[in-house]
Every structure is written in C-alpha cells, then in structure tokens.
PDB file of C-alpha atoms in Angstrom:
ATOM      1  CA  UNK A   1     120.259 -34.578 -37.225  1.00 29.00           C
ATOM      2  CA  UNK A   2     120.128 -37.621 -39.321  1.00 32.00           C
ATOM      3  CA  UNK A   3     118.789 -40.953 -37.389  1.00 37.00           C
ATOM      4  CA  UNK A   4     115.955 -38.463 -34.677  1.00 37.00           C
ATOM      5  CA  UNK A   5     112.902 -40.000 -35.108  1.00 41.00           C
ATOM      6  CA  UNK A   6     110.456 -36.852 -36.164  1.00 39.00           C
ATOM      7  CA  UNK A   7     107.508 -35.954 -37.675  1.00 35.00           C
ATOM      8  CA  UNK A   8     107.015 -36.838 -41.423  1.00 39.00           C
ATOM      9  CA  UNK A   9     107.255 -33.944 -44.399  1.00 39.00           C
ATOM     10  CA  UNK A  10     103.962 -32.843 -43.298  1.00 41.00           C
ATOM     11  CA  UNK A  11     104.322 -32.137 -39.678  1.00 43.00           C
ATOM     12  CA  UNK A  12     102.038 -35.074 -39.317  1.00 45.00           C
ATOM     13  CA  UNK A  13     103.464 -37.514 -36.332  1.00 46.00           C
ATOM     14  CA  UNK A  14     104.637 -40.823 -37.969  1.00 46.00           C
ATOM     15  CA  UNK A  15     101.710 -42.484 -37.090  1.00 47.00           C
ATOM     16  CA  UNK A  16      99.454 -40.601 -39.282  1.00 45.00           C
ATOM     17  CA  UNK A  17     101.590 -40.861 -42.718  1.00 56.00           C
ATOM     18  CA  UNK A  18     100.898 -41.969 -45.718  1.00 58.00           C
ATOM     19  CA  UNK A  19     102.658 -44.044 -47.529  1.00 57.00           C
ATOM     20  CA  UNK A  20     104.010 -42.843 -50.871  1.00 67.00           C
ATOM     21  CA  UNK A  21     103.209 -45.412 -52.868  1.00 63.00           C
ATOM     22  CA  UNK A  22     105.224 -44.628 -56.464  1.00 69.00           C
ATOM     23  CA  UNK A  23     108.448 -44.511 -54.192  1.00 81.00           C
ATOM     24  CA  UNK A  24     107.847 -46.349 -51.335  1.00 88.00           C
ATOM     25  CA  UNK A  25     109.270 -49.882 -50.342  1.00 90.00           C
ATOM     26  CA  UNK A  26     108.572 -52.108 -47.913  1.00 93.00           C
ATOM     27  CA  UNK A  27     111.940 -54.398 -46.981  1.00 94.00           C
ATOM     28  CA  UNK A  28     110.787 -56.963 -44.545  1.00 96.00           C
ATOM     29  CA  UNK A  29     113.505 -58.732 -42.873  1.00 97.00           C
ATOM     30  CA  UNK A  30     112.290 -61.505 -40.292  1.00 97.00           C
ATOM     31  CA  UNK A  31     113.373 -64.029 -37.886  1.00 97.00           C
ATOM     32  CA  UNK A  32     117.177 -62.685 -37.600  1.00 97.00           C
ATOM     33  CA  UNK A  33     118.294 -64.583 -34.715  1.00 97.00           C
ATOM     34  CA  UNK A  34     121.431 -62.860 -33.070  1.00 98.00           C
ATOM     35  CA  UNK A  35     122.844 -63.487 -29.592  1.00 97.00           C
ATOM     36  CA  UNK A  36     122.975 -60.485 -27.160  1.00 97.00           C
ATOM     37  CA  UNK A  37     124.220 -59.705 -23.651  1.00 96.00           C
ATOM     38  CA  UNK A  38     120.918 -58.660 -22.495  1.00 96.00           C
ATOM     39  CA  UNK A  39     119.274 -58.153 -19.375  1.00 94.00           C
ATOM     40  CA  UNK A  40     119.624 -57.197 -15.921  1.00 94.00           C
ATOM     41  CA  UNK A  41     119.116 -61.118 -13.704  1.00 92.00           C
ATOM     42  CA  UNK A  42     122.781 -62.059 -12.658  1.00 93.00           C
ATOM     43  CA  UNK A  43     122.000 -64.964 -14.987  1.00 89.00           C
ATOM     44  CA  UNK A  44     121.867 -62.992 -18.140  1.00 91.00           C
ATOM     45  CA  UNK A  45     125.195 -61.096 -16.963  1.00 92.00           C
ATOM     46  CA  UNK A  46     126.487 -64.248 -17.278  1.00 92.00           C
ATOM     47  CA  UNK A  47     126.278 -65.301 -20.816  1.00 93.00           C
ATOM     48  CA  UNK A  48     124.831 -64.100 -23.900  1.00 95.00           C
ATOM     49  CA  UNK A  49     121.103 -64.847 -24.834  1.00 94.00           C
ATOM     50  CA  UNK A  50     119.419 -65.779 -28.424  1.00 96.00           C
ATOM     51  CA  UNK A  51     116.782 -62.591 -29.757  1.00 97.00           C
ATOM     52  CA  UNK A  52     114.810 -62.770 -32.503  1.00 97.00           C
ATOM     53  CA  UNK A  53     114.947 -59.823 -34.000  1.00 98.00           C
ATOM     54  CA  UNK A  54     112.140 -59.004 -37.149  1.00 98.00           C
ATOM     55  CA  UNK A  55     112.396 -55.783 -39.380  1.00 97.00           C
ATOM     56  CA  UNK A  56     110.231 -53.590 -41.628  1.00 97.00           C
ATOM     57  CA  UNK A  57     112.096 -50.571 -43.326  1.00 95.00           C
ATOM     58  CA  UNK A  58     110.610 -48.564 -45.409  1.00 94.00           C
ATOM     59  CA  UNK A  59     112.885 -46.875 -48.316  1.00 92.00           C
ATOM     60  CA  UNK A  60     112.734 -45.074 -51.259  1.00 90.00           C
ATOM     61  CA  UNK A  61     112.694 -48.003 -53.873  1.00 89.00           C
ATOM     62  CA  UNK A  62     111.657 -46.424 -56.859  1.00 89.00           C
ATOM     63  CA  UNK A  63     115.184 -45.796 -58.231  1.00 89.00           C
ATOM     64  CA  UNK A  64     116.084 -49.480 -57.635  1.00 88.00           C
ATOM     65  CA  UNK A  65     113.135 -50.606 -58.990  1.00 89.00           C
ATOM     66  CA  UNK A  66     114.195 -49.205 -62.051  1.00 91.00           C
ATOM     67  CA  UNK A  67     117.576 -49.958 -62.180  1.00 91.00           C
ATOM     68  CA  UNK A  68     118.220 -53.008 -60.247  1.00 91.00           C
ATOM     69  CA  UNK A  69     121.393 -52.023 -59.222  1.00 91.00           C
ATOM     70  CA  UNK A  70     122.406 -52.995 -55.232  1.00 89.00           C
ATOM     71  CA  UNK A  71     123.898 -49.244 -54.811  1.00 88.00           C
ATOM     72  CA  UNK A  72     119.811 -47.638 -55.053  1.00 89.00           C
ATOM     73  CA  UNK A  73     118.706 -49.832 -51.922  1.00 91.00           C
ATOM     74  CA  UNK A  74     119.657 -50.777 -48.690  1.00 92.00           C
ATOM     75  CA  UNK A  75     122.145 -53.869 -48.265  1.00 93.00           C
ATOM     76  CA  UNK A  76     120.362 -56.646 -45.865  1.00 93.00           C
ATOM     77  CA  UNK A  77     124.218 -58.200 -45.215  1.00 95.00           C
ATOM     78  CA  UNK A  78     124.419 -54.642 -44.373  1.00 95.00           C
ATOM     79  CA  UNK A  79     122.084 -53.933 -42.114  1.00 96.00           C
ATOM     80  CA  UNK A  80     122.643 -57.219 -39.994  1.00 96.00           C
ATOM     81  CA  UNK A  81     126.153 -56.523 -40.098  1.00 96.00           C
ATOM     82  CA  UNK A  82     125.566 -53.068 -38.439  1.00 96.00           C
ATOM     83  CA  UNK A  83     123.399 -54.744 -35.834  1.00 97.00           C
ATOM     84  CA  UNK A  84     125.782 -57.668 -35.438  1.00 97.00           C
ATOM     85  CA  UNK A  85     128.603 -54.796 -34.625  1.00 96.00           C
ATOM     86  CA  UNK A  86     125.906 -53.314 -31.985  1.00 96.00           C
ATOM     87  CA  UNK A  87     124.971 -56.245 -30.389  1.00 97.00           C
ATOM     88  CA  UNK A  88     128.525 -57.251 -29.594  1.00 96.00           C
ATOM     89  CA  UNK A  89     129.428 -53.725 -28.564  1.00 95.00           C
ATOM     90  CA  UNK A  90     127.769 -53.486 -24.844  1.00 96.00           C
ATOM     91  CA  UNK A  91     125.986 -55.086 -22.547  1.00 96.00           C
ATOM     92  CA  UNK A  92     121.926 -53.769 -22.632  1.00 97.00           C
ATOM     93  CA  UNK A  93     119.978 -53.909 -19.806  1.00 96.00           C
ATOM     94  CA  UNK A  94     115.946 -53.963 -21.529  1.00 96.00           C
ATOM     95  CA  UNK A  95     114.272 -54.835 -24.617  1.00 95.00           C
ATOM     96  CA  UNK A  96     112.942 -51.151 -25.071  1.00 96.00           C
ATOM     97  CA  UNK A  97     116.651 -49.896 -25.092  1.00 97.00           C
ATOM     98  CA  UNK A  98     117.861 -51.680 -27.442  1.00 97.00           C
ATOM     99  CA  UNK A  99     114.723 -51.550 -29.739  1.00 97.00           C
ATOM    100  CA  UNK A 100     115.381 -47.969 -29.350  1.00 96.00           C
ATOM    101  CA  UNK A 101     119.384 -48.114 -30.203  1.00 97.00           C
ATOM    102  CA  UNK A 102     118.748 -50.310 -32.994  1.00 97.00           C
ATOM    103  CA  UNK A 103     116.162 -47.378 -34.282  1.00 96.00           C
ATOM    104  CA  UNK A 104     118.860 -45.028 -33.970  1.00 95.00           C
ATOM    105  CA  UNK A 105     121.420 -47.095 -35.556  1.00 95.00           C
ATOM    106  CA  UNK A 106     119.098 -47.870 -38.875  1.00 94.00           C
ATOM    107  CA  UNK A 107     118.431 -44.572 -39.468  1.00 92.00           C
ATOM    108  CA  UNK A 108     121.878 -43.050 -38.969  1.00 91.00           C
ATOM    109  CA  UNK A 109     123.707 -45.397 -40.990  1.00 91.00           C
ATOM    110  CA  UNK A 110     121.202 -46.348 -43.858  1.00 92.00           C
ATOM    111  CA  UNK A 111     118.436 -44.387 -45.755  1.00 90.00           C
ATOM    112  CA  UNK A 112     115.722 -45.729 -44.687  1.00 93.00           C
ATOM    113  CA  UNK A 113     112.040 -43.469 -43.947  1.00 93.00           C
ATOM    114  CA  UNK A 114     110.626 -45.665 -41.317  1.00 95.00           C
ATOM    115  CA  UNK A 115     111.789 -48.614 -39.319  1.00 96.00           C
ATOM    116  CA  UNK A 116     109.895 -50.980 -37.153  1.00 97.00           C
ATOM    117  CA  UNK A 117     112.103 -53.442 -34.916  1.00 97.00           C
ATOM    118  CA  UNK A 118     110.800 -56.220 -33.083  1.00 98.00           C
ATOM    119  CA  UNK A 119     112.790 -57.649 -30.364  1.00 97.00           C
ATOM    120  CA  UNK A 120     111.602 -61.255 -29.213  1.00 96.00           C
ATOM    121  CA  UNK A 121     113.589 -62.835 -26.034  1.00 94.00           C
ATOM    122  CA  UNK A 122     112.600 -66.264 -26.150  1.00 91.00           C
ATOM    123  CA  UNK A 123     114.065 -67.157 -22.340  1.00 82.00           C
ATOM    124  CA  UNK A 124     112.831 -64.336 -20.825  1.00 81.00           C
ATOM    125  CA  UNK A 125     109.891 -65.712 -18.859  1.00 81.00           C
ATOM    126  CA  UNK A 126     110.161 -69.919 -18.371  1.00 84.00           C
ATOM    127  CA  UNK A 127     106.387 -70.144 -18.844  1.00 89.00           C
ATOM    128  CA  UNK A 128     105.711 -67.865 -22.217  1.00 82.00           C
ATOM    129  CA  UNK A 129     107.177 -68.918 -25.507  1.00 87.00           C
ATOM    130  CA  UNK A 130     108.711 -65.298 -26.009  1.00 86.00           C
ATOM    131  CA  UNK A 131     108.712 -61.795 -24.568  1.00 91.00           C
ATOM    132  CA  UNK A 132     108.767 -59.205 -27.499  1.00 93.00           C
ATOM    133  CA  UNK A 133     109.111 -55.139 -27.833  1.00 95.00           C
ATOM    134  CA  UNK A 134     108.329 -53.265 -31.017  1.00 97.00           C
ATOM    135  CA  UNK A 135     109.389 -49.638 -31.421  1.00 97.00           C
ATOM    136  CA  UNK A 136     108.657 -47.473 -34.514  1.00 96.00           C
ATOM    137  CA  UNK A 137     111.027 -44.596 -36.025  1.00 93.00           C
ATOM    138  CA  UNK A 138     110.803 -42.387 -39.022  1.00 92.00           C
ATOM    139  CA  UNK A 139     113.426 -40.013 -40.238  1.00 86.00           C
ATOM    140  CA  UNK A 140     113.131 -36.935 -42.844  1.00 77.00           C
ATOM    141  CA  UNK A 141     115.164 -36.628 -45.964  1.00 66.00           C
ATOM    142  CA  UNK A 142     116.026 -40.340 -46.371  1.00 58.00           C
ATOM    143  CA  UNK A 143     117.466 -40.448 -49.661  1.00 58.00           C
ATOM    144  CA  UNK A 144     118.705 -43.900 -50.845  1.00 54.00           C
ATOM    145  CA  UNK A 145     120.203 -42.700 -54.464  1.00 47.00           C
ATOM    146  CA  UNK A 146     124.116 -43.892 -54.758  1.00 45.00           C
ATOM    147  CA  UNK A 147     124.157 -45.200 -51.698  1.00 45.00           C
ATOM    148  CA  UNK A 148     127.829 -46.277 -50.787  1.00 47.00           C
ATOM    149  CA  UNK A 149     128.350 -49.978 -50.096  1.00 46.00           C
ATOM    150  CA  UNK A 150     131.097 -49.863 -47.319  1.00 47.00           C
ATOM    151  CA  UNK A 151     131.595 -50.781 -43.896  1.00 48.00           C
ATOM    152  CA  UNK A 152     129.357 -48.809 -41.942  1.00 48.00           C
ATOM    153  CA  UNK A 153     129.769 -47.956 -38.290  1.00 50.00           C
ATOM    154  CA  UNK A 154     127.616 -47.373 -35.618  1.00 50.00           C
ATOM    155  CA  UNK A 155     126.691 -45.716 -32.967  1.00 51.00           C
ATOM    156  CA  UNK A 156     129.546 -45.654 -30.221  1.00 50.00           C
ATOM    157  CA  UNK A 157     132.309 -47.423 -32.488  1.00 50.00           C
ATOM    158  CA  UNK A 158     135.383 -45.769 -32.116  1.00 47.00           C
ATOM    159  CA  UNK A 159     133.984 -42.299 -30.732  1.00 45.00           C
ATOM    160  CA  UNK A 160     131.686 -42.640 -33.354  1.00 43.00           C
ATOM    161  CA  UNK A 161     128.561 -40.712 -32.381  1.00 43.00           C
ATOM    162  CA  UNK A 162     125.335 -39.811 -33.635  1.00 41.00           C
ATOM    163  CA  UNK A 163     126.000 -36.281 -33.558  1.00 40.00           C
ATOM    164  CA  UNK A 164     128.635 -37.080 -36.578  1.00 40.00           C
ATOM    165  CA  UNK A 165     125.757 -37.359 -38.175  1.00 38.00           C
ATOM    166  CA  UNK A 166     124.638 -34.059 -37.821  1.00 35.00           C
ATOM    167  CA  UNK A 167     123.511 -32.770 -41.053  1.00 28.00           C
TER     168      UNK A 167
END
C-alpha cells in the first residue's frame, strides 16, 4: 500500500539506508508556520494554535535534475497545500498524531522515499520557547517521473482513504 512506512529495497529498516546518491534529493522545507486545532486543554479546543512545522523529503531528483521541468519533482505549493487541507480537516489531539498523519499524507499523495516532519508548538508549555515532535517515514517504489500537477487530496477528504491507495 502506497504511503506504509516499511523497510527500504533491502529489507534494511529505514534507519540503516543508504542514501542513493546519483538519484537522491534532499528537499528541505523549514519554518512553515500553519495554524492547527491541536491539543487536548479546553483552551486549545477553543481556538486554533500557530505550529511550526519543518520538512526533509527525500525524492528521486535525478530526472529533474536533468530536465528542470516542475512535473519530475515534488511541488512545495503542493505539499503545503495538502497539509493546509489536513490541518483544517479535524481537530488533533497530540503532536505525535499528527506528525504521524502528516507522514501518511506525504507519502500517499507525493513520491517522495523518506520524510522527516517536525512539529514545533510554540505555546505549549508557558516556560519553554517550543515543544517539538519529529517522526521519520520511508516508502518503497517512490517514483517521481511525470508526476501530475493537480489538486491532490488527502487522507479522509471526501471518503478519501488511504486504502485508495492501495497499489
């Protein structure tokens, strides 16, 4: 099923991959700042909260490299569109769920090989600057070439489920 986090192409676990580096690259996107309805206090039921949200994917480039043409890569309007759509879906309880759905979501709807998302809730605790959770997923048979631009869904849109991405 496209979007399970599983072992790489080796049957290594994820943390024990290595990178490929002829194809590999490394999109960073950092400091996204979205508002979420996050948490479970009566006073985050209450209103929506800033996150800082920071992302590393980790596609296929090589084919965009080459071409430099938008439909071999990921689209970053793209992604934070898709997470945009999440975050004003539902209500989420903790940091770790999200991180988690926002895995899921990345790796159903785009082509990427590994994602790491870092959620930062800067209101969390009055006396720390931030509390953050990082999660790590990687996906098999990513494949980025002719990539459709369109309007992706996600998870839970309109009975839209990760098992319709079953391959």
């Amino acid at each position: 099923m496209c979007g399970a986090a599983t072992t790489t192409r080796t049957g290594k676990p994820p943390s024990s991959r290595e990178p490929d580096m002829e194809h590999d690259c490394l999109i960073r996107l950092e400091g996204l700042n979205l508002n979420a309805s996050i948490g479970i206090y009566p006073h985050e039921l209450a209103a929506r909260q800033p996150l800082e949200i920071d992302l590393q994917l980790t596609i296929d480039g090589a084919l965009a490299a080459r071409s430099d043409d938008i439909h071999h890569t990921v689209d970053y309007d793209q992604i934070v569109q898709c997470l945009e759509n999440l975050l004003a879906s539902r209500h989420f309880n903790l940091l770790e769920h999200l991180s988690q759905t926002m895995l899921d979501t990345l790796g159903a709807c785009f082509p990427v090989k590994r994602a790491t998302v870092t959620l930062s809730k800067p209101l969390a605790v009055p006396k720390a600057r931030r509390v953050s959770v990082t999660r790590v997923g990687e996906w098999r048979n990513a494949v980025v070439a002719q990539f459709p631009r369109t309007s992706l869904p996600f998870p839970g849109a309109d009975g839209f489920t990760m098992r319709d991405l079953a391959l």
